[in-house]
Coordinates of C-alpha atoms in Angstrom, one line a residue:
M202 CA 2.0 27.4 119.5
D203 CA 4.3 28.9 122.2
V204 CA 5.5 31.5 119.7
T205 CA 1.9 32.4 118.9
N206 CA 0.9 32.8 122.5
L207 CA 3.9 35.0 123.2
F208 CA 3.0 37.1 120.1
H209 CA -0.6 37.5 121.3
K210 CA 0.5 38.4 124.8
E211 CA 2.8 41.1 123.6
C212 CA 0.1 42.6 121.3
T213 CA -2.5 42.6 124.2
S214 CA -0.3 43.8 127.0
Q215 CA -2.4 46.9 127.3
K216 CA -5.6 46.4 129.2
K217 CA -7.9 48.0 126.7
T218 CA -6.7 45.8 123.8
K219 CA -8.9 42.8 123.0
T220 CA -8.9 40.1 120.3
L221 CA -11.9 38.4 118.6
G222 CA -12.0 35.0 116.9
I223 CA -8.9 33.5 115.2
Y224 CA -5.9 35.6 115.8
L225 CA -3.2 33.4 114.1
F226 CA -3.3 34.4 110.4
G227 CA 0.3 33.8 109.3
L228 CA 3.6 32.3 110.4
H229 CA 7.0 32.6 108.7
L230 CA 9.8 30.4 110.2
K231 CA 13.1 29.3 108.9
I232 CA 12.3 25.7 109.7
L233 CA 9.2 25.9 107.5
D234 CA 11.2 27.2 104.6
T235 CA 13.6 24.3 105.0
S236 CA 10.8 21.8 105.1
R237 CA 9.2 23.3 101.9
E238 CA 12.5 23.2 100.1
S239 CA 13.2 19.6 100.9
K240 CA 9.7 18.6 99.6
R241 CA 10.3 20.6 96.4
R242 CA 13.6 18.8 95.9
A243 CA 12.0 15.4 96.4
H244 CA 10.0 15.9 93.1
T245 CA 13.0 17.0 91.1
L246 CA 13.7 14.6 88.1
K247 CA 17.2 12.9 88.0
P248 CA 19.6 13.9 85.3
I249 CA 19.5 11.6 82.3
D250 CA 23.1 10.3 82.9
Q251 CA 21.9 8.9 86.2
C252 CA 19.0 6.9 84.7
G253 CA 18.7 3.4 83.4
N254 CA 17.1 1.9 80.3
S255 CA 13.7 1.3 81.9
T256 CA 13.5 5.0 82.8
F257 CA 14.4 5.9 79.2
T258 CA 11.7 3.6 77.8
K259 CA 9.1 5.1 80.3
W260 CA 9.9 8.7 79.3
A261 CA 10.0 7.9 75.6
T262 CA 6.7 6.1 75.8
S263 CA 5.1 9.0 77.6
I264 CA 6.4 11.5 75.1
G265 CA 5.3 9.3 72.2
K266 CA 1.7 9.0 73.5
Y267 CA 1.4 12.7 74.1
I268 CA 2.8 13.5 70.6
L269 CA 0.5 11.0 69.0
A270 CA -2.6 12.4 70.7
E271 CA -1.6 16.0 69.8
F272 CA -0.9 14.8 66.2
N273 CA -4.3 13.2 65.9
E274 CA -6.1 16.2 67.3
K275 CA -4.3 18.7 65.0
T276 CA -4.7 16.7 61.9
K277 CA -8.5 16.7 62.2
Q278 CA -8.4 20.5 62.0
L279 CA -5.7 20.8 59.2
Y280 CA -6.6 17.9 56.7
N281 CA -9.6 16.9 54.8
L282 CA -11.6 13.9 56.1
K283 CA -10.6 11.9 53.0
D284 CA -7.0 12.3 53.8
V285 CA -5.3 9.9 56.1
P286 CA -2.2 11.4 57.8
V287 CA -0.2 8.8 59.6
L288 CA 2.5 9.5 62.2
E289 CA 5.3 7.0 61.4
S290 CA 8.1 8.0 63.7
V291 CA 9.4 10.7 66.0
C292 CA 13.1 11.3 66.8
Y293 CA 14.6 13.5 69.5
S294 CA 17.9 13.8 71.4
V295 CA 18.8 14.9 74.9
N296 CA 22.0 16.9 75.6
K297 CA 23.1 16.0 72.0
K298 CA 24.1 12.6 73.5
H299 CA 21.1 10.4 73.9
T300 CA 19.0 9.8 70.8
F301 CA 15.5 8.4 71.0
T302 CA 13.4 7.1 68.0
I303 CA 9.7 6.3 68.5
N304 CA 8.2 4.2 65.7
Y305 CA 4.4 4.0 65.5
E306 CA 4.1 1.7 62.5
N307 CA 4.6 -2.1 62.9
D308 CA 7.6 -3.2 60.8
D309 CA 7.0 -5.5 57.9
K310 CA 8.8 -8.7 59.0
I311 CA 9.6 -9.8 55.5
K312 CA 11.1 -6.4 54.5
K313 CA 13.0 -6.2 57.8
K314 CA 14.5 -9.6 57.3
Q315 CA 15.5 -8.8 53.7
K316 CA 17.1 -5.5 55.0
L317 CA 19.1 -7.4 57.7
E318 CA 20.2 -10.0 55.2
S319 CA 21.5 -7.3 52.8
I320 CA 23.4 -5.6 55.5
A321 CA 24.9 -8.8 56.6
R322 CA 26.0 -9.6 53.1
A323 CA 27.5 -6.1 52.7
L324 CA 29.4 -6.4 55.9
D325 CA 30.8 -9.8 54.8
D326 CA 31.7 -8.7 51.4
G327 CA 33.5 -5.6 52.6
N328 CA 35.2 -7.3 55.5
I329 CA 33.8 -4.8 58.0
P330 CA 34.4 -5.9 61.6
R331 CA 31.7 -5.7 64.3
D332 CA 33.3 -2.9 66.2
S333 CA 33.5 -0.6 63.1
Y334 CA 29.8 -1.3 62.5
R335 CA 29.0 -0.4 66.1
R336 CA 30.8 2.9 65.7
L337 CA 28.8 3.6 62.6
C338 CA 25.5 2.8 64.4
A339 CA 26.5 5.4 67.0
I340 CA 26.6 8.1 64.3
E341 CA 23.6 6.9 62.2
Y342 CA 20.9 5.9 64.7
H343 CA 18.5 4.6 62.0
L344 CA 20.8 1.7 61.2
P345 CA 19.8 -1.7 62.7
R346 CA 21.8 -2.6 65.9
E347 CA 24.8 -4.9 65.6
G348 CA 23.0 -7.6 67.7
E349 CA 20.2 -7.9 65.1
I350 CA 22.6 -8.3 62.3
S351 CA 24.6 -11.0 64.3
K352 CA 21.3 -12.9 65.0
E353 CA 20.3 -12.8 61.3
R354 CA 23.9 -14.0 60.3
I355 CA 23.4 -17.0 62.6
N356 CA 20.0 -17.8 61.1
I357 CA 21.5 -17.6 57.6
N358 CA 24.3 -20.0 58.6
K359 CA 21.7 -22.5 60.0
T360 CA 19.7 -22.4 56.8
M361 CA 22.8 -22.9 54.6
A362 CA 23.8 -25.9 56.8
Q363 CA 20.4 -27.4 56.0
L364 CA 20.5 -26.7 52.3
I365 CA 24.2 -27.5 51.7
P366 CA 25.3 -30.1 54.4
I367 CA 29.1 -30.1 54.7
T368 CA 30.9 -33.2 56.0
I369 CA 34.5 -33.2 57.2
V370 CA 36.4 -36.2 55.9
D371 CA 39.6 -37.4 57.4
I372 CA 41.7 -38.7 54.5
N373 CA 44.0 -40.5 56.9
T374 CA 41.2 -42.9 58.0
R375 CA 40.0 -45.9 56.2
S376 CA 36.9 -45.3 54.1
Q377 CA 33.7 -46.5 55.9
V378 CA 32.0 -47.2 52.6
D379 CA 31.1 -50.8 52.1
E380 CA 32.5 -51.7 48.7
S381 CA 30.1 -54.5 48.4
E382 CA 27.0 -52.3 49.0
R383 CA 24.5 -52.3 46.2
V384 CA 22.6 -49.3 44.8
D385 CA 19.2 -49.1 46.6
I386 CA 17.4 -47.6 43.5
D387 CA 15.2 -50.3 42.2
D388 CA 12.9 -48.3 39.9
E389 CA 13.8 -49.6 36.5
S390 CA 12.6 -46.5 34.7
I391 CA 15.0 -44.2 36.7
T392 CA 17.9 -46.6 36.1
Q393 CA 17.2 -46.8 32.4
E394 CA 16.9 -43.0 32.0
V395 CA 20.3 -42.5 33.7
I396 CA 21.9 -45.1 31.4
D397 CA 20.2 -43.5 28.4
A398 CA 21.5 -40.0 29.3
V399 CA 25.0 -41.1 29.8
G400 CA 24.8 -43.5 26.8
K401 CA 23.6 -40.9 24.5
A402 CA 26.5 -38.7 25.3
I403 CA 29.0 -41.5 24.7
C404 CA 27.3 -42.6 21.4
L405 CA 27.5 -39.1 20.0
G406 CA 31.1 -38.5 21.1
F407 CA 30.4 -35.9 23.8
N408 CA 33.2 -35.0 26.2
S409 CA 30.6 -35.1 29.1
A410 CA 26.8 -35.3 29.4
H411 CA 27.1 -32.0 31.4
S412 CA 29.6 -30.2 29.2
K413 CA 29.2 -26.5 28.2
N414 CA 28.1 -27.5 24.7
F415 CA 25.5 -30.1 25.6
C416 CA 23.0 -30.2 22.8
P417 CA 23.2 -33.1 20.4
W418 CA 21.4 -31.3 17.6
C419 CA 22.5 -27.6 17.6
T420 CA 25.4 -25.4 18.6
I421 CA 23.8 -23.7 21.7
D422 CA 25.9 -23.5 24.9
K423 CA 24.9 -23.1 28.5
S424 CA 25.3 -19.4 28.5
Q425 CA 22.6 -19.0 25.8
Q426 CA 19.9 -21.1 27.5
G427 CA 17.9 -18.1 28.6
N428 CA 17.8 -16.4 25.2
L429 CA 14.2 -17.2 24.1
S430 CA 14.4 -14.8 21.2
K431 CA 16.6 -17.1 19.1
E432 CA 15.0 -20.1 17.4
W433 CA 17.3 -23.2 17.6
K434 CA 17.0 -25.9 15.0
I435 CA 18.8 -29.1 14.1
S436 CA 21.9 -27.6 12.6
K437 CA 24.5 -30.3 13.2
E438 CA 25.3 -32.9 10.5
M439 CA 26.5 -36.4 11.3
E440 CA 28.7 -36.4 8.1
K441 CA 30.7 -33.4 9.3
I442 CA 31.2 -35.0 12.7
V443 CA 32.5 -38.1 10.9
E444 CA 34.8 -36.1 8.7
K445 CA 36.2 -34.1 11.6
I446 CA 35.6 -35.2 15.2
N447 CA 35.9 -31.8 16.8
Y448 CA 34.0 -29.9 14.0
Y449 CA 31.4 -29.0 16.6
K450 CA 32.4 -27.9 20.1
G451 CA 31.8 -30.5 22.8
H452 CA 32.5 -33.5 20.5
T453 CA 35.8 -35.2 21.2
R454 CA 35.3 -38.7 19.9
K455 CA 33.9 -40.4 16.9
P456 CA 30.2 -41.3 17.2
L457 CA 29.6 -45.0 17.8
F458 CA 26.5 -45.0 15.4
D459 CA 27.6 -42.6 12.7
M460 CA 25.1 -44.3 10.3
I461 CA 22.1 -42.8 12.2
P462 CA 21.2 -39.1 11.2
L463 CA 20.9 -36.7 14.1
N464 CA 17.3 -36.0 13.4
H465 CA 16.5 -39.6 14.3
W466 CA 17.8 -39.1 17.8
I467 CA 15.1 -38.2 20.4
S468 CA 15.2 -36.7 23.9
D469 CA 14.2 -38.8 27.0
E470 CA 11.1 -37.0 28.2
L471 CA 10.9 -39.3 31.3
H472 CA 14.4 -38.3 32.4
I473 CA 13.6 -34.6 31.8
M474 CA 10.4 -34.9 33.9
L475 CA 12.2 -36.7 36.8
R476 CA 15.0 -34.1 37.0
I477 CA 12.8 -31.0 36.7
T478 CA 10.1 -32.2 39.1
D479 CA 12.9 -32.9 41.7
H480 CA 14.2 -29.3 41.2
L481 CA 10.7 -27.7 41.4
W482 CA 9.9 -29.6 44.7
S483 CA 13.3 -28.7 46.2
L484 CA 12.7 -25.0 45.4
V485 CA 9.4 -25.1 47.4
I486 CA 11.2 -26.7 50.4
A487 CA 14.0 -24.0 50.1
E488 CA 11.4 -21.2 50.1
L489 CA 9.8 -22.5 53.3
M490 CA 13.3 -22.6 54.9
E491 CA 14.2 -19.1 53.7
Y492 CA 11.2 -17.5 55.4
G493 CA 11.4 -19.8 58.6
L494 CA 8.3 -21.7 57.8
F495 CA 9.9 -25.2 57.5
N496 CA 8.8 -26.4 61.0
D497 CA 6.9 -29.3 62.5
T498 CA 3.5 -27.9 61.4
A499 CA 4.5 -27.4 57.8
R500 CA 6.1 -30.9 57.6
K501 CA 2.9 -32.4 59.0
I502 CA 0.7 -30.5 56.5
I503 CA 2.9 -31.7 53.6
V504 CA 2.7 -35.3 54.8
E505 CA -1.1 -35.1 55.1
E506 CA -1.5 -33.5 51.7
M507 CA 0.7 -36.3 50.2
K508 CA -1.7 -38.8 51.7
R509 CA -4.6 -37.1 50.2
I510 CA -3.2 -37.5 46.7
K511 CA -2.2 -41.1 47.4
V512 CA 1.5 -40.6 47.7
R513 CA 3.7 -42.2 50.4
F514 CA 5.9 -39.5 51.8
Q515 CA 7.9 -38.8 55.1
F516 CA 10.4 -36.5 56.6
W517 CA 13.2 -37.6 58.8
Q518 CA 16.1 -35.8 60.6
I519 CA 19.7 -36.8 60.2
Q520 CA 21.1 -36.8 63.7
E521 CA 24.7 -36.1 62.9
T522 CA 24.0 -32.9 60.8
K523 CA 20.5 -32.1 62.2
T524 CA 19.3 -31.6 58.6
W525 CA 16.0 -32.8 57.2
N526 CA 15.6 -35.4 54.5
Y527 CA 12.5 -36.6 52.7
T528 CA 11.3 -39.5 50.6
S529 CA 12.6 -39.6 47.0
L530 CA 9.5 -40.1 44.9
M531 CA 9.2 -42.4 41.9
G532 CA 8.0 -41.3 38.4
N533 CA 4.2 -41.7 38.8
D534 CA 4.3 -40.1 42.3
K535 CA 6.2 -37.1 40.9
L536 CA 3.4 -36.6 38.3
K537 CA 0.8 -36.8 41.1
V538 CA 2.5 -34.0 43.0
L539 CA 3.1 -32.0 39.9
Q540 CA -0.7 -32.2 39.1
F541 CA -2.5 -32.3 42.3
F542 CA -0.5 -31.0 45.3
D543 CA -2.3 -28.0 46.9
L544 CA 0.4 -25.4 47.4
T545 CA -1.9 -23.1 49.2
K546 CA -1.7 -25.4 52.2
I547 CA 1.9 -24.3 52.8
L548 CA 2.4 -21.1 51.0
L549 CA 0.7 -17.7 50.8
R550 CA -2.1 -17.8 48.3
Q551 CA -0.6 -15.3 45.8
R552 CA 2.7 -17.1 45.9
A553 CA 1.0 -20.6 45.6
I554 CA -0.8 -19.4 42.5
I555 CA 2.4 -18.3 40.7
I556 CA 4.2 -21.6 41.5
R557 CA 1.1 -23.7 40.5
N558 CA 1.0 -21.9 37.2
L559 CA 4.7 -22.8 36.6
W560 CA 4.0 -26.5 37.6
N561 CA 1.1 -26.7 35.2
K562 CA 3.0 -25.2 32.3
F563 CA 5.8 -27.8 32.8
Y564 CA 3.3 -30.7 33.0
E565 CA 1.7 -29.4 29.7
L566 CA 5.2 -29.3 28.1
Y567 CA 5.9 -32.8 29.4
I568 CA 2.7 -34.1 27.8
K569 CA 3.5 -32.4 24.5
M570 CA 6.9 -34.1 24.6
K571 CA 5.3 -37.5 24.7
D572 CA 2.8 -36.7 22.0
Q573 CA 3.8 -38.0 18.6
T574 CA 1.8 -35.2 16.9
T575 CA 3.5 -32.3 18.6
K576 CA 5.3 -29.9 16.3
A577 CA 8.3 -27.7 17.0
E578 CA 6.1 -24.6 16.8
D579 CA 4.2 -25.7 20.0
F580 CA 7.3 -25.0 22.1

């Protein structure tokens, strides 16, 4: 105010000069300029190289919201009401150095998991190290980060450890197996079917019950199992096997009962049912594990569903390997599961319907195998 008073005194030094009302209408001082400049600088944004990840996220979120609002507003003016334009992503860079990608659509978890698994497999098959993949990600921003690939690889290893337990055996130590231990399978039907399967191969002179040429009646081999266009019939003749042991591939010894024609040998339908139902059930468990659904909740639901269909069933964890095991079902219990287990309790409905149809078809096949009136055309 001293400056103002001095200015007023100088202007009114003459006696006839008078002022009326407010006489201070403007003031321009260097100190005011300095103050204004400091306040202006206080609102200046930092360079991007001096900012952290939280600031990056805040800026990108603000830009993303603004662009989305503008997009929604403009599309109303440019597109028909029946059209549904969707903003999926926006990508921009700062100083050609920092690249930002804003995704508006929620990722499909299953597709994302499949993509990560495919990339992990490609890296393993090509022996591509982690550092090389990081450098590739720096060039191609749309690739999943190396950390995500590493986590998926760990999950794959855990799943494989459950599906294929591996035990390290020290051959220098004495075996811990009790040689006097008896087999704990007391189901006579299972024991008999195993004996029948091995016995049939021995009686017919097969090299092995699981050899490449496995069929007692025709010349099919394992590589032709999926060929449904060819009709296989009883083509082997016992007389030719007797004349020449290796006349047909897979036969290495003279048959024990060469007086019985091959069309009098029949398959063991019970053995087929036991083996295939085991495989069908293990595939369901494997699918739950693959999608990360094999948890305490799923195991509880399975046990409750087994109780509903009158089947005794339990899960337990092996402490050494941390893998899960479950009750080995007997013949009648396997049939109950095959017929009555509600797959929609543990699988998506669409997937459950597909698997249930497969189970029903196999059960129908099993019944036809037991029926004496079934003809070859039925298959």
